[in-house]
Coordinates of C-alpha atoms and ligand atoms in Angstrom, one line a residue:
M1 CA 0.0 0.0 0.0
T2 CA 1.4 3.4 -0.9
M3 CA 1.2 6.5 1.3
T4 CA -1.5 8.1 -0.9
E5 CA -3.8 5.1 -0.3
T6 CA -3.7 5.6 3.5
P7 CA -7.3 5.8 4.6
T8 CA -8.3 9.3 5.5
P9 CA -11.5 10.3 7.3
T10 CA -14.4 10.6 4.9
P11 CA -15.1 14.3 4.4
V12 CA -18.7 15.2 5.2
A13 CA -20.1 17.1 2.2
T14 CA -20.9 20.7 3.0
T15 CA -24.2 22.2 2.0
A16 CA -22.4 24.1 -0.8
E17 CA -20.8 20.9 -2.2
T18 CA -24.1 19.0 -2.1
T19 CA -25.9 21.9 -3.9
A20 CA -23.1 22.0 -6.6
L21 CA -23.8 18.3 -7.5
A22 CA -27.6 18.8 -7.8
P23 CA -29.1 19.7 -11.1
T24 CA -29.2 23.4 -11.6
A25 CA -32.5 25.1 -11.0
D26 CA -32.6 26.6 -14.6
A27 CA -32.3 23.1 -16.1
P28 CA -35.6 21.5 -15.3
D29 CA -35.6 19.6 -18.6
P30 CA -38.0 16.7 -18.8
T31 CA -36.6 13.2 -18.8
F32 CA -37.5 10.9 -21.7
S33 CA -39.0 7.5 -21.7
G34 CA -37.3 6.0 -24.7
G35 CA -38.3 2.9 -26.7
S36 CA -36.1 0.0 -27.6
I37 CA -34.7 -0.8 -31.0
E38 CA -33.8 -4.2 -32.3
L39 CA -32.1 -5.1 -35.6
Q40 CA -32.4 -8.7 -36.5
G41 CA -30.3 -10.0 -39.4
V42 CA -30.7 -6.8 -41.4
R43 CA -29.5 -7.0 -45.0
K44 CA -29.3 -4.3 -47.6
T45 CA -28.0 -4.7 -51.1
F46 CA -27.7 -2.0 -53.8
G47 CA -27.6 -3.9 -57.0
R48 CA -24.9 -6.5 -56.4
N49 CA -23.3 -4.5 -53.6
E50 CA -24.0 -6.2 -50.3
V51 CA -23.8 -3.3 -48.0
L52 CA -25.4 -4.8 -44.9
N53 CA -24.7 -8.5 -44.5
G54 CA -26.9 -9.5 -41.6
V55 CA -26.6 -6.9 -38.9
S56 CA -28.1 -7.6 -35.5
F57 CA -28.0 -5.5 -32.4
S58 CA -30.4 -4.2 -29.9
V59 CA -30.6 -1.0 -28.0
A60 CA -32.5 -1.0 -24.8
A61 CA -34.8 1.9 -23.8
G62 CA -32.7 4.8 -22.7
E63 CA -29.5 3.2 -23.9
V64 CA -26.9 5.0 -26.0
V65 CA -25.1 3.0 -28.7
C66 CA -22.3 4.5 -30.7
V67 CA -21.5 3.0 -34.1
I68 CA -17.9 3.4 -35.3
G69 CA -16.1 2.0 -38.3
P70 CA -14.3 3.0 -41.6
S71 CA -16.0 4.9 -44.3
G72 CA -18.2 2.7 -46.5
S73 CA -18.7 0.0 -43.8
G74 CA -22.5 0.5 -43.9
K75 CA -23.0 2.7 -40.8
S76 CA -25.3 5.2 -42.5
T77 CA -27.2 2.5 -44.3
A78 CA -27.9 0.7 -41.1
L79 CA -29.1 3.9 -39.5
R80 CA -31.2 4.8 -42.6
C81 CA -32.8 1.3 -42.5
I82 CA -34.0 2.0 -39.0
N83 CA -36.3 4.8 -40.1
R84 CA -36.7 3.4 -43.6
L85 CA -34.9 6.1 -45.6
E86 CA -33.7 2.8 -47.0
E87 CA -35.8 -0.3 -47.1
P88 CA -33.9 -3.3 -45.8
T89 CA -33.7 -6.2 -48.3
G90 CA -33.8 -8.8 -45.5
G91 CA -34.2 -9.2 -41.7
D92 CA -36.4 -7.2 -39.4
I93 CA -36.2 -4.1 -37.3
R94 CA -38.3 -3.7 -34.2
L95 CA -39.2 -0.6 -32.3
D96 CA -40.5 -1.4 -28.8
G97 CA -41.1 -4.9 -30.1
E98 CA -43.2 -3.9 -33.1
S99 CA -41.8 -4.4 -36.6
T100 CA -41.0 -1.1 -38.2
L101 CA -41.5 -2.7 -41.6
S102 CA -45.2 -2.9 -41.1
M103 CA -45.7 0.7 -39.8
S104 CA -46.5 3.7 -41.9
V105 CA -43.4 5.6 -42.7
D106 CA -44.9 8.8 -41.2
T107 CA -45.7 7.0 -37.9
L108 CA -42.2 5.5 -37.8
R109 CA -40.5 8.9 -38.5
Q110 CA -42.5 10.5 -35.7
R111 CA -41.4 7.8 -33.3
V112 CA -37.7 7.8 -34.4
G113 CA -36.0 11.1 -35.0
M114 CA -33.0 11.4 -37.2
V115 CA -30.2 14.1 -37.3
F116 CA -27.9 14.3 -40.3
Q117 CA -24.4 15.6 -41.0
Q118 CA -26.0 18.3 -43.2
F119 CA -28.7 19.9 -41.1
N120 CA -31.4 19.7 -43.8
L121 CA -33.2 22.9 -42.8
F122 CA -35.2 24.7 -45.4
P123 CA -33.2 27.8 -46.2
H124 CA -36.3 29.9 -47.2
K125 CA -38.1 29.2 -44.0
T126 CA -37.5 30.7 -40.6
V127 CA -36.2 28.6 -37.7
V128 CA -39.6 28.3 -36.1
E129 CA -41.2 27.5 -39.5
N130 CA -38.7 24.7 -40.0
M131 CA -39.9 23.3 -36.7
T132 CA -43.7 23.8 -37.2
L133 CA -43.7 22.3 -40.7
P134 CA -43.3 18.6 -39.7
L135 CA -45.4 19.2 -36.6
R136 CA -48.3 20.3 -38.8
K137 CA -47.7 18.1 -41.8
V138 CA -46.6 14.9 -40.2
A139 CA -47.9 15.1 -36.6
G140 CA -51.1 16.9 -37.7
L141 CA -51.0 19.5 -35.0
G142 CA -52.9 22.8 -35.3
K143 CA -51.1 26.0 -35.9
D144 CA -51.0 27.3 -32.4
E145 CA -50.1 24.0 -30.8
A146 CA -47.3 23.5 -33.4
R147 CA -45.9 26.9 -32.6
T148 CA -46.1 26.3 -28.8
R149 CA -44.3 23.0 -29.2
A150 CA -41.7 24.5 -31.5
M151 CA -40.9 27.3 -29.2
A152 CA -40.6 24.9 -26.3
G153 CA -38.2 22.9 -28.3
L154 CA -36.1 25.9 -29.2
E155 CA -36.1 27.0 -25.6
Q156 CA -34.6 23.6 -24.7
V157 CA -31.7 24.1 -27.1
G158 CA -31.2 27.7 -26.1
L159 CA -32.3 29.2 -29.4
A160 CA -35.7 30.7 -28.7
G161 CA -34.3 34.1 -29.5
K162 CA -33.5 32.9 -33.1
A163 CA -37.1 31.7 -33.9
D164 CA -37.7 34.2 -36.6
Y165 CA -34.2 34.1 -38.2
R166 CA -33.5 32.2 -41.4
P167 CA -31.0 29.4 -41.0
V168 CA -28.3 31.1 -42.9
R169 CA -28.0 33.7 -40.1
L170 CA -27.2 30.9 -37.6
S171 CA -23.8 29.2 -37.1
G172 CA -23.5 25.6 -38.2
G173 CA -23.7 24.6 -34.5
Q174 CA -26.9 26.5 -34.0
Q175 CA -28.4 25.1 -37.2
Q176 CA -27.6 21.6 -36.0
R177 CA -29.2 22.4 -32.6
V178 CA -32.3 23.5 -34.5
A179 CA -32.3 20.3 -36.4
I180 CA -32.1 18.3 -33.1
A181 CA -34.9 20.4 -31.6
R182 CA -37.0 19.8 -34.7
A183 CA -36.6 16.0 -34.2
L184 CA -37.2 16.3 -30.5
A185 CA -40.4 18.3 -31.0
M186 CA -42.0 15.2 -32.5
Q187 CA -41.5 13.6 -29.0
P188 CA -39.8 10.6 -30.5
E189 CA -39.0 7.4 -28.6
A190 CA -35.5 7.2 -30.1
M191 CA -33.0 9.4 -31.9
L192 CA -30.5 8.5 -34.6
F193 CA -27.5 10.7 -35.3
D194 CA -25.4 10.3 -38.4
E195 CA -22.1 12.1 -38.0
A196 CA -24.0 15.0 -36.6
T197 CA -20.9 17.1 -35.9
S198 CA -18.8 16.2 -39.0
A199 CA -19.8 19.2 -41.0
L200 CA -19.1 21.7 -38.2
D201 CA -16.2 24.0 -37.6
P202 CA -14.1 22.6 -34.8
E203 CA -15.1 25.3 -32.3
L204 CA -18.8 24.5 -32.8
V205 CA -18.5 20.7 -32.2
K206 CA -18.5 20.8 -28.5
G207 CA -21.9 22.6 -28.1
V208 CA -23.7 20.0 -30.2
L209 CA -21.9 17.1 -28.4
R210 CA -22.9 18.6 -25.1
L211 CA -26.5 18.7 -26.2
M212 CA -26.4 15.1 -27.3
A213 CA -24.8 14.0 -24.0
D214 CA -27.6 15.9 -22.3
L215 CA -30.2 14.0 -24.2
A216 CA -28.5 10.8 -23.3
R217 CA -28.4 11.7 -19.6
R218 CA -32.1 12.4 -19.8
G219 CA -32.9 8.9 -20.9
M220 CA -33.2 9.2 -24.7
T221 CA -32.6 6.0 -26.6
M222 CA -29.9 6.9 -29.1
V223 CA -28.0 5.3 -31.9
V224 CA -25.0 7.6 -32.8
V225 CA -22.8 7.1 -35.8
T226 CA -19.7 9.2 -34.9
H227 CA -16.1 9.8 -35.5
E228 CA -15.9 11.5 -32.1
M229 CA -14.2 8.8 -30.1
G230 CA -14.1 10.9 -27.0
F231 CA -17.9 11.2 -27.1
A232 CA -18.3 7.5 -27.7
R233 CA -16.0 6.7 -24.8
S234 CA -17.7 9.0 -22.3
V235 CA -21.4 8.8 -23.4
A236 CA -22.0 5.5 -25.0
D237 CA -23.3 2.5 -23.0
R238 CA -22.0 0.3 -25.8
V239 CA -19.9 0.8 -28.8
I240 CA -20.4 -1.2 -32.1
F241 CA -17.6 -1.5 -34.6
M242 CA -18.7 -2.2 -38.1
D243 CA -16.6 -3.1 -41.1
R244 CA -17.7 -4.2 -44.6
G245 CA -21.4 -4.6 -43.7
V246 CA -21.0 -6.6 -40.5
I247 CA -20.5 -6.0 -36.8
V248 CA -17.0 -7.0 -36.1
E249 CA -16.9 -6.3 -32.4
Q250 CA -19.1 -4.6 -29.8
G251 CA -18.8 -3.9 -26.1
R252 CA -18.4 -1.4 -23.3
P253 CA -16.4 1.7 -24.4
E254 CA -13.5 0.7 -22.2
A255 CA -13.3 -2.7 -23.7
I256 CA -13.6 -1.4 -27.3
F257 CA -11.0 1.4 -26.9
D258 CA -8.6 -0.1 -24.4
D259 CA -8.7 -3.8 -25.2
P260 CA -9.8 -4.3 -28.8
Q261 CA -9.8 -7.9 -29.8
S262 CA -10.1 -8.1 -33.5
P263 CA -7.2 -7.1 -35.8
R264 CA -9.6 -4.9 -37.9
L265 CA -10.7 -2.9 -34.8
Q266 CA -7.1 -2.6 -33.7
A267 CA -6.1 -1.3 -37.1
F268 CA -9.0 1.1 -37.2
L269 CA -8.3 2.5 -33.8
A270 CA -4.6 2.9 -34.7
E271 CA -5.8 5.1 -37.6
V272 CA -8.2 7.3 -35.7
L273 CA -6.9 7.7 -32.2
Ligands
LIG1 N1 -28.2 4.8 -52.3 C1 -27.1 4.0 -52.5 N2 -27.0 3.5 -53.7 C2 -25.9 2.6 -54.0 N3 -24.9 2.4 -53.1 C3 -25.0 2.9 -51.9 C4 -26.1 3.8 -51.6 N4 -25.9 4.2 -50.3 C5 -24.8 3.7 -49.9 N5 -24.2 2.9 -50.8 C6 -23.0 2.1 -50.7 O1 -23.1 1.4 -49.5 C7 -21.8 1.3 -48.9 C8 -21.9 1.7 -47.5 O2 -22.2 3.1 -47.4 P1 -22.6 3.8 -46.1 O3 -23.7 3.1 -45.4 O4 -22.8 5.2 -46.4 O5 -21.2 3.7 -45.3 P2 -20.7 4.5 -44.1 O6 -21.8 5.4 -43.5 O7 -20.1 3.5 -43.1 O8 -19.5 5.4 -44.6 C9 -20.8 2.1 -49.8 O9 -20.2 1.3 -50.6 C10 -21.8 3.0 -50.5 O10 -21.2 3.3 -51.8
LIG2 MG1 -21.9 7.4 -43.3

């Protein structure tokens, strides 16, 4: 035993310390009750190209799974199959136990939100109009209710003051926060992120990652394709490594990053870390 390990009396937390650990009063954000996602032997071919070759994994309600892997390994395709931006050519995908393949696409996309590398905001509409549009068209809300829900969403990402701006007047980080708020406003059971920070200037990445970490903390079910290994390590419950259309390895972040088993994951980490 070294000197530093000598037992010392356990300090009694002062009131000030206890308060510092408690959630701040100005962050009464609601918690989410996420849904589970399960991929069962998902296949996708484009012509002769087998892009997903039987991908199976499950994400429990409130769990955060990060998907890493080289470019072209099928990460985006797997994500896009979950909300049927691509139709799988085999296998099944279940949301809270229910096959997504038999749902209407509108219902599915309300229940599973997706955030892209490019924010996909309409440039000719204001921020709040970008938010109310799907609430009215897809969720079928009335004008006032859509506006109230949109403003509440903007409030949550700290952008209520920009409601009437066009996206071009916002930074990339702010635009991505609007895109996240737009997805959240549908009150989804799960959120998919496809390299949500890859198009951002380096100084804007942190704010978006912080928002994503906050959603994770609040219990959102999340599947996050990312190159941000620091984020994956600190926020993910589980990390999945994909290569050439299959899951090569998955596990706790510590296992994946500190003790990779497969030569392909070892080689990938040597490239990116
Ligand atoms: N719509 C498409 N049509 C044809 N090929 C596609 C399409 N989308 C993706 N692919 C191919 O699927 C493979 C995997 O792509 P993708 O899922 O985007 O990989 P990743 O996100 O891991 O970089 C690539 O070879 C890509 O060219
Ligand atoms: Mg991709």
